[in-house]
PDB file of C-alpha atoms in Angstrom:
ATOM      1  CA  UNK A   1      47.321  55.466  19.212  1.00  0.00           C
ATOM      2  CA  UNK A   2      45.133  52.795  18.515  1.00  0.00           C
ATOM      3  CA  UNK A   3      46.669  50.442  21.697  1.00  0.00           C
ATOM      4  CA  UNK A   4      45.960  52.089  24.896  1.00  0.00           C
ATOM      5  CA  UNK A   5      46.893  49.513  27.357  1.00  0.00           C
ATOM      6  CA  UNK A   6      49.473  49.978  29.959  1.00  0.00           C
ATOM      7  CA  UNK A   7      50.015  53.352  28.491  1.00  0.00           C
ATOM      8  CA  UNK A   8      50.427  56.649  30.399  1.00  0.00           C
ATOM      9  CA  UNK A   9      48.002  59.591  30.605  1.00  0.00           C
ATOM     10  CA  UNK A  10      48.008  62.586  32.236  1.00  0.00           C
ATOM     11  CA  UNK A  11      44.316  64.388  33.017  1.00  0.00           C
ATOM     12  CA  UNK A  12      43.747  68.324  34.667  1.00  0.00           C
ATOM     13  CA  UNK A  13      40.392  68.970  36.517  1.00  0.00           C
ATOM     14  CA  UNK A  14      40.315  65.499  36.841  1.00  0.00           C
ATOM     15  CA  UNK A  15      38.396  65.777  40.034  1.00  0.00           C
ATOM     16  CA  UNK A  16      35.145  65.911  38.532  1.00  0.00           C
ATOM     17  CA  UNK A  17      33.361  66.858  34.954  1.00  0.00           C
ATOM     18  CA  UNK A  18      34.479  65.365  31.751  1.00  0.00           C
ATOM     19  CA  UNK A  19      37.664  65.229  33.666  1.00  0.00           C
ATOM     20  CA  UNK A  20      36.601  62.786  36.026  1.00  0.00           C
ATOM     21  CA  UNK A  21      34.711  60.967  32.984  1.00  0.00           C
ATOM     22  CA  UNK A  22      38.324  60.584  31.361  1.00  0.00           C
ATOM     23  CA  UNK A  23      39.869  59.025  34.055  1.00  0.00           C
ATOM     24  CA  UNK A  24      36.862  56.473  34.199  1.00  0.00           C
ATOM     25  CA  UNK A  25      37.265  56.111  30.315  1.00  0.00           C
ATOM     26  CA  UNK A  26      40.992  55.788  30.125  1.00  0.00           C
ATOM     27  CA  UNK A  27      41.285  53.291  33.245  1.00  0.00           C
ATOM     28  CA  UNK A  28      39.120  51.187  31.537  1.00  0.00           C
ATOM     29  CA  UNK A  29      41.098  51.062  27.969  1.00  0.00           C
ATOM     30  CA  UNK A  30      43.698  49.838  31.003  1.00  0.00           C
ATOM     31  CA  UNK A  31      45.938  53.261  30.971  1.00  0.00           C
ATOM     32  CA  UNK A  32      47.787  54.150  34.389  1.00  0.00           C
ATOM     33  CA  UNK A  33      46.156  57.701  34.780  1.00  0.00           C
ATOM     34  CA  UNK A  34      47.831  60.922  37.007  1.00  0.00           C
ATOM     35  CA  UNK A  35      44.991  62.534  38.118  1.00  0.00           C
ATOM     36  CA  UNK A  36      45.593  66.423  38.453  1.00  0.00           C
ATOM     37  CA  UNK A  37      43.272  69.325  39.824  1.00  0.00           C
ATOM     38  CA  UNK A  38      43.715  71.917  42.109  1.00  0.00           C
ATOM     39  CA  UNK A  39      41.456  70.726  44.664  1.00  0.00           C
ATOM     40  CA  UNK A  40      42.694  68.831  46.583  1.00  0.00           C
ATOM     41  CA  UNK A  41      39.721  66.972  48.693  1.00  0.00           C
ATOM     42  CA  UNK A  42      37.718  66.917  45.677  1.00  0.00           C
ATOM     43  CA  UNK A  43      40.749  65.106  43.670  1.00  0.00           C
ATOM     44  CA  UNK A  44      41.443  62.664  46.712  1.00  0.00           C
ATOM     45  CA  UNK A  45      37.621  61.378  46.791  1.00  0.00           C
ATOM     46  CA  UNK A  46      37.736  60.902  42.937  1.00  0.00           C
ATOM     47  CA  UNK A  47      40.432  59.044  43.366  1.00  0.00           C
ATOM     48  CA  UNK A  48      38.785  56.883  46.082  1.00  0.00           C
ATOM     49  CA  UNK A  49      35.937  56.488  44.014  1.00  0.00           C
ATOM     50  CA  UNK A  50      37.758  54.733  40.968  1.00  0.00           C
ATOM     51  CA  UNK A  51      37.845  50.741  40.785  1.00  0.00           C
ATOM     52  CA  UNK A  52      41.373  49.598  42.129  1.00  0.00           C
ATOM     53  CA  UNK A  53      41.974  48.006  39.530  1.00  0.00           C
ATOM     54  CA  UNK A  54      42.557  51.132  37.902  1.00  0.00           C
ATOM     55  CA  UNK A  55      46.527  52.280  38.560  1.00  0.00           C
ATOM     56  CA  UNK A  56      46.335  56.258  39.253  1.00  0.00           C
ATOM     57  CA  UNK A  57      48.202  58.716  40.977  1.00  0.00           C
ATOM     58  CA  UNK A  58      46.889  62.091  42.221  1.00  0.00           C
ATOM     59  CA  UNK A  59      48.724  65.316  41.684  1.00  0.00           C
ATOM     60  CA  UNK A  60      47.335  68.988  42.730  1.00  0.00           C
ATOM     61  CA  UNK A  61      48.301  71.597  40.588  1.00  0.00           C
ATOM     62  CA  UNK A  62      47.260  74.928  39.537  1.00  0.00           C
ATOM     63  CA  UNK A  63      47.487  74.609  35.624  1.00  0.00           C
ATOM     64  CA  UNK A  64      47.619  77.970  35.636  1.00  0.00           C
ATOM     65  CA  UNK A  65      51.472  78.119  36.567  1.00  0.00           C
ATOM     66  CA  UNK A  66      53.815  76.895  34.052  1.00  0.00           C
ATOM     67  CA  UNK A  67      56.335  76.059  37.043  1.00  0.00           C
ATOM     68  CA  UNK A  68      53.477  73.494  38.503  1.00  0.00           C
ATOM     69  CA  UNK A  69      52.897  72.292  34.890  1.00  0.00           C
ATOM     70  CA  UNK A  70      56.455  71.202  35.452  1.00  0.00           C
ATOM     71  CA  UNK A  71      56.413  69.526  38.632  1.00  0.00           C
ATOM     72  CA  UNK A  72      53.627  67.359  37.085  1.00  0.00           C
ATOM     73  CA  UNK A  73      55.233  65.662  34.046  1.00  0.00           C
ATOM     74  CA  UNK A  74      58.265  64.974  36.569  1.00  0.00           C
ATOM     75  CA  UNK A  75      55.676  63.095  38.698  1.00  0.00           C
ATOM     76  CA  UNK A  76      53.987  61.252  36.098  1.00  0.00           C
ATOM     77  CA  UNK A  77      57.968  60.491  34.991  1.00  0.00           C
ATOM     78  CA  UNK A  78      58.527  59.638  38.631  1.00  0.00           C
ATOM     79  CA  UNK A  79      55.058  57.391  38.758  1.00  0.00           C
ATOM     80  CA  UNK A  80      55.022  55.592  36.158  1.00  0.00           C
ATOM     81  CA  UNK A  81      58.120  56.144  33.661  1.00  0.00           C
ATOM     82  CA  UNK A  82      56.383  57.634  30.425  1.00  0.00           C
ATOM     83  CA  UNK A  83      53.711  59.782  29.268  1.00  0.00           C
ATOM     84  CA  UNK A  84      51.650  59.021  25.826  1.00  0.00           C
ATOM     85  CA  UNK A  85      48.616  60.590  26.423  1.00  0.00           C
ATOM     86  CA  UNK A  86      47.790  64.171  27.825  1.00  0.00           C
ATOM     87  CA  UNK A  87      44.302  65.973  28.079  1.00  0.00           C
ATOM     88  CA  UNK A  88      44.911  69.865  29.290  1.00  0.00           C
ATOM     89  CA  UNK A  89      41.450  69.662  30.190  1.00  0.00           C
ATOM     90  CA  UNK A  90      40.980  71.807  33.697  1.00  0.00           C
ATOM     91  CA  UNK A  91      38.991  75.003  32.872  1.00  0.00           C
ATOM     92  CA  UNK A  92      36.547  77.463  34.305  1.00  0.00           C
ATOM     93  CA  UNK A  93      33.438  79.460  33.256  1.00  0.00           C
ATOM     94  CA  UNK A  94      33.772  83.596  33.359  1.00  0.00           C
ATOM     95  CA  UNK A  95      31.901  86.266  31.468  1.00  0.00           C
ATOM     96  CA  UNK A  96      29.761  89.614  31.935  1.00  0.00           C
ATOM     97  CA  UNK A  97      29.514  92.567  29.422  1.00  0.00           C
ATOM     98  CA  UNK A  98      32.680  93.641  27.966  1.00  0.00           C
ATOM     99  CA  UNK A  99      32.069  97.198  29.343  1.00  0.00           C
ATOM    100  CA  UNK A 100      32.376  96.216  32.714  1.00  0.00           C
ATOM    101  CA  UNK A 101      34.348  93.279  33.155  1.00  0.00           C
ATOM    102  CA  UNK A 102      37.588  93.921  35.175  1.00  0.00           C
ATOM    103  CA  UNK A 103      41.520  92.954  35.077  1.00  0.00           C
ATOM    104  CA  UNK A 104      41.230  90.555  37.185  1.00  0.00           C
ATOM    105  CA  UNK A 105      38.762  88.341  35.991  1.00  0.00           C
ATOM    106  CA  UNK A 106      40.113  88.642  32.273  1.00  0.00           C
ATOM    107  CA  UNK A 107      43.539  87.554  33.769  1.00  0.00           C
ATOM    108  CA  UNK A 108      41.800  84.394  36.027  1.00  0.00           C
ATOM    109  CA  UNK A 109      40.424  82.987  32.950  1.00  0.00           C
ATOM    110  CA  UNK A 110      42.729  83.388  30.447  1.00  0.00           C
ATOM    111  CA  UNK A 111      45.492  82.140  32.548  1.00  0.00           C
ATOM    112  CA  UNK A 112      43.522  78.985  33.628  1.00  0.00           C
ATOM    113  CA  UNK A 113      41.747  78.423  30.471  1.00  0.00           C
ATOM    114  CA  UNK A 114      44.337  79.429  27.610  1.00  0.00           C
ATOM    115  CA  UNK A 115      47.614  79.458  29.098  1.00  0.00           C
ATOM    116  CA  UNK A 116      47.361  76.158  31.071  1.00  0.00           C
ATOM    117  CA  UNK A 117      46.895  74.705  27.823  1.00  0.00           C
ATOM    118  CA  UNK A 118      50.165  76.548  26.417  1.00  0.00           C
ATOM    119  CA  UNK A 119      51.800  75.201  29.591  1.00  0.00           C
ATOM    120  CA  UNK A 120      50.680  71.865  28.614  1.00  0.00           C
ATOM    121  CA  UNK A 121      51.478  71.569  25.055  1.00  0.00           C
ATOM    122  CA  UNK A 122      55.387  73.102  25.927  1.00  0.00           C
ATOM    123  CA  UNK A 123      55.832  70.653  28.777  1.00  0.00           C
ATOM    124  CA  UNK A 124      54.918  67.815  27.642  1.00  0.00           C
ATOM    125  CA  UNK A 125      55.055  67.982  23.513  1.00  0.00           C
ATOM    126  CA  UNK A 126      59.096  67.507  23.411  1.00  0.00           C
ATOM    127  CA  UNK A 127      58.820  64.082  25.410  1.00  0.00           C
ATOM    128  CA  UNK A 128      56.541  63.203  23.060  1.00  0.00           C
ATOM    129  CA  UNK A 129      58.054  63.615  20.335  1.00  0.00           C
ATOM    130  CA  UNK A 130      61.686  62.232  21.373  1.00  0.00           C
ATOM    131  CA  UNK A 131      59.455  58.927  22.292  1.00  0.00           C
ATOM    132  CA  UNK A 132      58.165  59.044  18.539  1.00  0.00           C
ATOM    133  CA  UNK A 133      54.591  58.231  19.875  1.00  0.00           C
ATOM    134  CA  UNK A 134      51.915  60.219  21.543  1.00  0.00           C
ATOM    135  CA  UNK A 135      48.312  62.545  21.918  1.00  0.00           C
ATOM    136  CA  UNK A 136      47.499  65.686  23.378  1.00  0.00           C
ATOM    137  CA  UNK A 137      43.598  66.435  23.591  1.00  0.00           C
ATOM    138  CA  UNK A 138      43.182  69.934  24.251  1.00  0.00           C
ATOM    139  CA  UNK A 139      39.681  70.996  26.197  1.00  0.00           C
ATOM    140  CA  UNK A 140      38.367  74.187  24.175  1.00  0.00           C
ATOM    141  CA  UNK A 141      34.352  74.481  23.341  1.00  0.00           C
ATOM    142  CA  UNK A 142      32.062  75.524  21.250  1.00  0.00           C
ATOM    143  CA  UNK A 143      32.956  79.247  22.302  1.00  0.00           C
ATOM    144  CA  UNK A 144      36.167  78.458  20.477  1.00  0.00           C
ATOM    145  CA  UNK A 145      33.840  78.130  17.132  1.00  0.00           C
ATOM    146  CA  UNK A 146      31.457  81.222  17.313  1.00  0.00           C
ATOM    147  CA  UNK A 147      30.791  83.720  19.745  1.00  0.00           C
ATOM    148  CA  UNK A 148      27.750  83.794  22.197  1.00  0.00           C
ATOM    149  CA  UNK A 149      27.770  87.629  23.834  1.00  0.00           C
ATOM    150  CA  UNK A 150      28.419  88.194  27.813  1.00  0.00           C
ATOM    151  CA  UNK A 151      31.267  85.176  27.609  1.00  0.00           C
ATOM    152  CA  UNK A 152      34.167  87.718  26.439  1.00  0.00           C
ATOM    153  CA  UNK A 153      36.912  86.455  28.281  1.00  0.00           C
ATOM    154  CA  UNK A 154      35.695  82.431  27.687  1.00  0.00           C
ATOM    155  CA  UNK A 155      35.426  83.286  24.271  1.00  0.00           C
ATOM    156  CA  UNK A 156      38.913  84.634  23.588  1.00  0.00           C
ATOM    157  CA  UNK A 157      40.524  82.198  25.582  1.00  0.00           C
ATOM    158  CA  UNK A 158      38.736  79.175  23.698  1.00  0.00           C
ATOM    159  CA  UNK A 159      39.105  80.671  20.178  1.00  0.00           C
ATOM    160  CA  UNK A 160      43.217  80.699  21.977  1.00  0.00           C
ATOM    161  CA  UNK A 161      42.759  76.786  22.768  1.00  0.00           C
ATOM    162  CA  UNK A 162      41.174  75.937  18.978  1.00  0.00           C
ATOM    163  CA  UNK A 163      44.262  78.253  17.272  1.00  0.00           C
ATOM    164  CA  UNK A 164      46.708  76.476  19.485  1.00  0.00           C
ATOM    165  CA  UNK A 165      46.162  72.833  18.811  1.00  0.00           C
ATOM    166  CA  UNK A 166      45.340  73.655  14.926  1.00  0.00           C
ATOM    167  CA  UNK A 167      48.830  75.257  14.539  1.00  0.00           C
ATOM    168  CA  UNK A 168      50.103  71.778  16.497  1.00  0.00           C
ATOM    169  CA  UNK A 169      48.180  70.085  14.064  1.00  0.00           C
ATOM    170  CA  UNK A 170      49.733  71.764  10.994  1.00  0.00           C
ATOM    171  CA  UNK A 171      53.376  70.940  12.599  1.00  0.00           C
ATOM    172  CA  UNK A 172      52.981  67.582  13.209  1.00  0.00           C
ATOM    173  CA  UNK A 173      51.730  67.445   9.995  1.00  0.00           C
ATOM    174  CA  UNK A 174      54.834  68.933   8.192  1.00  0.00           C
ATOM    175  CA  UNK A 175      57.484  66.532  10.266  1.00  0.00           C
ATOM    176  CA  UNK A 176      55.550  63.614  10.014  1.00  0.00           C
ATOM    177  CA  UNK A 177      55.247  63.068  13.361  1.00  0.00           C
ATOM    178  CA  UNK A 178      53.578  60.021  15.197  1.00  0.00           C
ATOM    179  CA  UNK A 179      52.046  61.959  17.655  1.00  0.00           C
ATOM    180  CA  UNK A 180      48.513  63.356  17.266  1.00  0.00           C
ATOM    181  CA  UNK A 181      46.184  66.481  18.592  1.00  0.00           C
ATOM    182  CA  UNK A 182      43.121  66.755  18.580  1.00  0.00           C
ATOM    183  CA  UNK A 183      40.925  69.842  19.951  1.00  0.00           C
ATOM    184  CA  UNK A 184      37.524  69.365  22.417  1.00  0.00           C
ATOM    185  CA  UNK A 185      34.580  71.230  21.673  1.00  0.00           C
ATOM    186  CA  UNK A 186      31.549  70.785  23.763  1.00  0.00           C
ATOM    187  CA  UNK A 187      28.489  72.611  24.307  1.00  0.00           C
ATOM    188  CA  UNK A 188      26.725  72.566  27.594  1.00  0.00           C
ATOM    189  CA  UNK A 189      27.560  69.161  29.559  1.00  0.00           C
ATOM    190  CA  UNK A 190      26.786  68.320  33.037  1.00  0.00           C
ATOM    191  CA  UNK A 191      30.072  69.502  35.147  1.00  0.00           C
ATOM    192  CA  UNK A 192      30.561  72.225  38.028  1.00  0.00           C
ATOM    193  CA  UNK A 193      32.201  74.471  35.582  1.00  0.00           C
ATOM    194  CA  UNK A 194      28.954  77.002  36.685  1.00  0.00           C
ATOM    195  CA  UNK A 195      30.282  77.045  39.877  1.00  0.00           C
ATOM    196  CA  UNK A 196      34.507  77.238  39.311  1.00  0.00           C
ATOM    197  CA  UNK A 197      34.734  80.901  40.688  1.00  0.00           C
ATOM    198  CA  UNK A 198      35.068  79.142  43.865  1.00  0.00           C
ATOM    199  CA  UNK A 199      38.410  78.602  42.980  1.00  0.00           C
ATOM    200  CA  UNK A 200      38.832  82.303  41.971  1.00  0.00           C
ATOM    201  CA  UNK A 201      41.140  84.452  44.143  1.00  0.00           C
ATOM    202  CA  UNK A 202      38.964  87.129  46.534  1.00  0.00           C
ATOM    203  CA  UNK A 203      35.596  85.752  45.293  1.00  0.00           C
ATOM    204  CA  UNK A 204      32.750  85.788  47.854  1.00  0.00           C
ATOM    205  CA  UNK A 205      30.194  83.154  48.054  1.00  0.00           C
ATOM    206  CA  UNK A 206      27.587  86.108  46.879  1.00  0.00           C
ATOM    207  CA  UNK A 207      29.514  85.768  43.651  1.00  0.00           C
ATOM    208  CA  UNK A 208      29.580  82.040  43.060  1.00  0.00           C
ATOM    209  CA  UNK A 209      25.607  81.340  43.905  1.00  0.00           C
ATOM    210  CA  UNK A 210      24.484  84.001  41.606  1.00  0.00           C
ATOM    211  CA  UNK A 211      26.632  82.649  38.778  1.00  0.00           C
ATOM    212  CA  UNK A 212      25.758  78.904  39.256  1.00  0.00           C
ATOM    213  CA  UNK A 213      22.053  80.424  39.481  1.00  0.00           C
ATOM    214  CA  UNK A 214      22.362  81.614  35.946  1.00  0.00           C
ATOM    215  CA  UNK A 215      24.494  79.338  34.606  1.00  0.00           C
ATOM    216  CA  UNK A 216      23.249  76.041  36.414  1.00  0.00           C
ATOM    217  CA  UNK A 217      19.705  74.739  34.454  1.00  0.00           C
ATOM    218  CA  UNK A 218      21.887  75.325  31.118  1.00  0.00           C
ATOM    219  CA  UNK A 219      25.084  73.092  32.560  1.00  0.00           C
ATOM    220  CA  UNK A 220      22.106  71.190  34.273  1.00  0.00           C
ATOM    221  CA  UNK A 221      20.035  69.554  31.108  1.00  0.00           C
ATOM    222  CA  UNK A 222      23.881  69.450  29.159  1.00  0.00           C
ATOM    223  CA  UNK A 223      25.386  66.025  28.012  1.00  0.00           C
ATOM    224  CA  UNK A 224      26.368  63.419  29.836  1.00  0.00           C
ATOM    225  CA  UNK A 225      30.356  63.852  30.616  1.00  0.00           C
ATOM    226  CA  UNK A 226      30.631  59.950  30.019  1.00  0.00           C
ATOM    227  CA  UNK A 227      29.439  60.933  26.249  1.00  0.00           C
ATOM    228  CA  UNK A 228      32.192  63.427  25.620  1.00  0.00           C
ATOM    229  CA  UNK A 229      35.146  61.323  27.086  1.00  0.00           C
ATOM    230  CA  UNK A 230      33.501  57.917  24.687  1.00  0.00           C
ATOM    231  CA  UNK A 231      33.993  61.179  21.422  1.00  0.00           C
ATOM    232  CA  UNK A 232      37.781  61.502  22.964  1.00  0.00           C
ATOM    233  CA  UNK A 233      38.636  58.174  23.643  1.00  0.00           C
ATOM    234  CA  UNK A 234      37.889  57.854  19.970  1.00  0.00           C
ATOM    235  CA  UNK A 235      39.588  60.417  18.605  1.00  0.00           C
ATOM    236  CA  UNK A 236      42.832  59.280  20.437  1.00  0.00           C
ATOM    237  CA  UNK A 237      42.800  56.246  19.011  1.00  0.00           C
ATOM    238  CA  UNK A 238      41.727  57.373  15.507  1.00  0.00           C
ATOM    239  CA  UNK A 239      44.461  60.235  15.568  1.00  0.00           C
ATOM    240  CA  UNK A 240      40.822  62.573  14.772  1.00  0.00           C
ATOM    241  CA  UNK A 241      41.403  66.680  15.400  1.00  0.00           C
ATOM    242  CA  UNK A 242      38.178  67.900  15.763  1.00  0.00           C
ATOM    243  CA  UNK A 243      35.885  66.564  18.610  1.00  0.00           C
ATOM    244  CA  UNK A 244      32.137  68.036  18.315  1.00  0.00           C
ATOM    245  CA  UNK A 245      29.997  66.006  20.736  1.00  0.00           C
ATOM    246  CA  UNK A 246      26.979  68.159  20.472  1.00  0.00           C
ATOM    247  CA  UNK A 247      24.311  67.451  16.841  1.00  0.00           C
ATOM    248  CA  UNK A 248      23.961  71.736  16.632  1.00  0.00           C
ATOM    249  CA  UNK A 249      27.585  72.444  16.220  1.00  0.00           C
ATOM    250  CA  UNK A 250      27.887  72.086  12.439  1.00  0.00           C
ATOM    251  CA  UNK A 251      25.039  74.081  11.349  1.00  0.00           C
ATOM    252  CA  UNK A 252      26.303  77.100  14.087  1.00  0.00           C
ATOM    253  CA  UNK A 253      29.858  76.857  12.523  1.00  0.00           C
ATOM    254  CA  UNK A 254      28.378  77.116   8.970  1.00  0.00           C
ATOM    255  CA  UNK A 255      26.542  80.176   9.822  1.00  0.00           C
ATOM    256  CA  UNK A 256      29.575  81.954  11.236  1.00  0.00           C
ATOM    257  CA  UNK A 257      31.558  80.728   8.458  1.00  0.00           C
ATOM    258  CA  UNK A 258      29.115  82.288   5.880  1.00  0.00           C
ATOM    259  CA  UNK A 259      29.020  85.692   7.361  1.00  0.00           C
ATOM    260  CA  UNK A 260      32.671  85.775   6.583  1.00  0.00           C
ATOM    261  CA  UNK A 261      32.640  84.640   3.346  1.00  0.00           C
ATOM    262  CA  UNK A 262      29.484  86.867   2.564  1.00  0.00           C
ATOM    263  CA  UNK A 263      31.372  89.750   4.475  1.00  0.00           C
ATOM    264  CA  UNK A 264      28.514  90.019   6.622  1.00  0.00           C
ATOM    265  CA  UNK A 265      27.987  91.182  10.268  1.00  0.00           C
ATOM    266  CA  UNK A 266      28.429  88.090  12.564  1.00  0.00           C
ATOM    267  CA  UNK A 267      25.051  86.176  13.400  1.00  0.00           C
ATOM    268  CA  UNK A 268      23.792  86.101  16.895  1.00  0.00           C
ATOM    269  CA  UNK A 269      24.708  82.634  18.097  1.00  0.00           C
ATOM    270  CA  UNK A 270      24.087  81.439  21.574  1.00  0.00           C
ATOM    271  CA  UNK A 271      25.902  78.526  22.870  1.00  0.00           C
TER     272      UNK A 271
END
């Protein structure tokens, strides 16, 4: 989609993070953007913050439910008409040895970080394709390449994300479609995705410092978000797959893809 203009895109966890940096990106190319995220004050001062020349409308949704997935492409319909662009971007940070990890956090990030993405894709793909033009940029990471230890369930549910859009990428392939995929992977950038268990069901405030704690001089000293959405923007327009923003991320993937071709035991990569 090399003309952007007065086009349509739809962005989750827009409200801040490489979501935010999107919305910034996109409103420039001049795109009308629906803003979606589940927080609601957060999303309304993001908003707020944009130029007004920028045309935008805010949605709050849990990507996490397929039925609010819904509700958003009939507002973006309802808003503006069309969608050409959509970025299942919203996600959250979980992890902890995999003896001890429990149900419940397995199930809160899978569901927001692998199957908000399926919800995505089976929303908004068929419009896409029965307007013969179109992108979907998928937010996965480098956990979706090789696998750092203590980050079981962000792992599984990026490796998800990166087998997901490369089987979209093999269909569209084999009808000749217009439309285009391409797959985000990141290392550490500068978002709040340290401290997301806020948004976690039952989690105490205990939980979320201690995690941001660890996580935070990492996520801290990442990469600009403004840097990733520039990689997306052109990837969009070049109809490009893979996005790797970070220079390590080749030389990583090569060493993980040796071990399996030399049948060896997977090398200890950290993120």
């Amino acid at each position: 989609m090399e003309q952007l203009s007065g086009k349509v895109v739809v962005v989750t966890g827009a409200a801040s993070g490489i979501g935010l940096a999107l919305v910034k990106r996109f409103g420039a190319e001049g795109m009308k953007i629906v803003m979606a995220d589940i927080e609601v004050p957060a999303l309304e001062a993001a908003s707020a913050s944009l130029p007004a020349s920028i045309e935008r409308v805010t949605v709050t949704c849990d990507v996490s439910d397929g039925d609010q997935i819904e509700a958003l492409r009939r507002s973006a319909i309802e808003a503006f008409g069309a969608v050409h662009v959509v970025c299942n971007n919203a996600g959250v940070g979980g992890g902890g040895s995999m003896a001890d990890i429990n149900i419940a956090d397995w199930k809160w990030v899978i569901d927001v970080d692998l199957w908000s993405v399926i919800h995505g894709v089976r929303v908004f793909l068929p419009g896409l394709l029965e307007q013969g033009e179109g992108h979907i940029v998928n937010t996965a990471s480098v956990a979706g390449l090789f696998s750092a230890p203590f980050m079981g369930p962000y792992n599984i549910a990026k490796y998800g994300v990166v087998a997901l859009s490369e089987t979209l990428c093999s269909e569209l392939a084999m009808q000749q479609s217009a439309v285009g995929v391409s797959v985000l992977c990141p290392s550490w950038v500068k978002t709040k995705i340290a401290s997301s268990a806020r948004n976690k069901p039952g989690v105490s405030t205990e939980e979320v410092d201690m995690i941001s704690e660890l996580a935070g001089p990492m996520i801290d000293a990442g990469m600009s978000p403004d840097l990733v959405a520039d990689a997306v923007i052109d990837a969009v327009k070049s109809k490009k797959f893979w996005i790797t923003t970070h220079d390590d991320t080749p030389a990583a993937v090569t060493l993980r893809t040796r071990s399996i071709i030399d049948g060896t035991n997977p090398p200890q990569l950290m993120h």
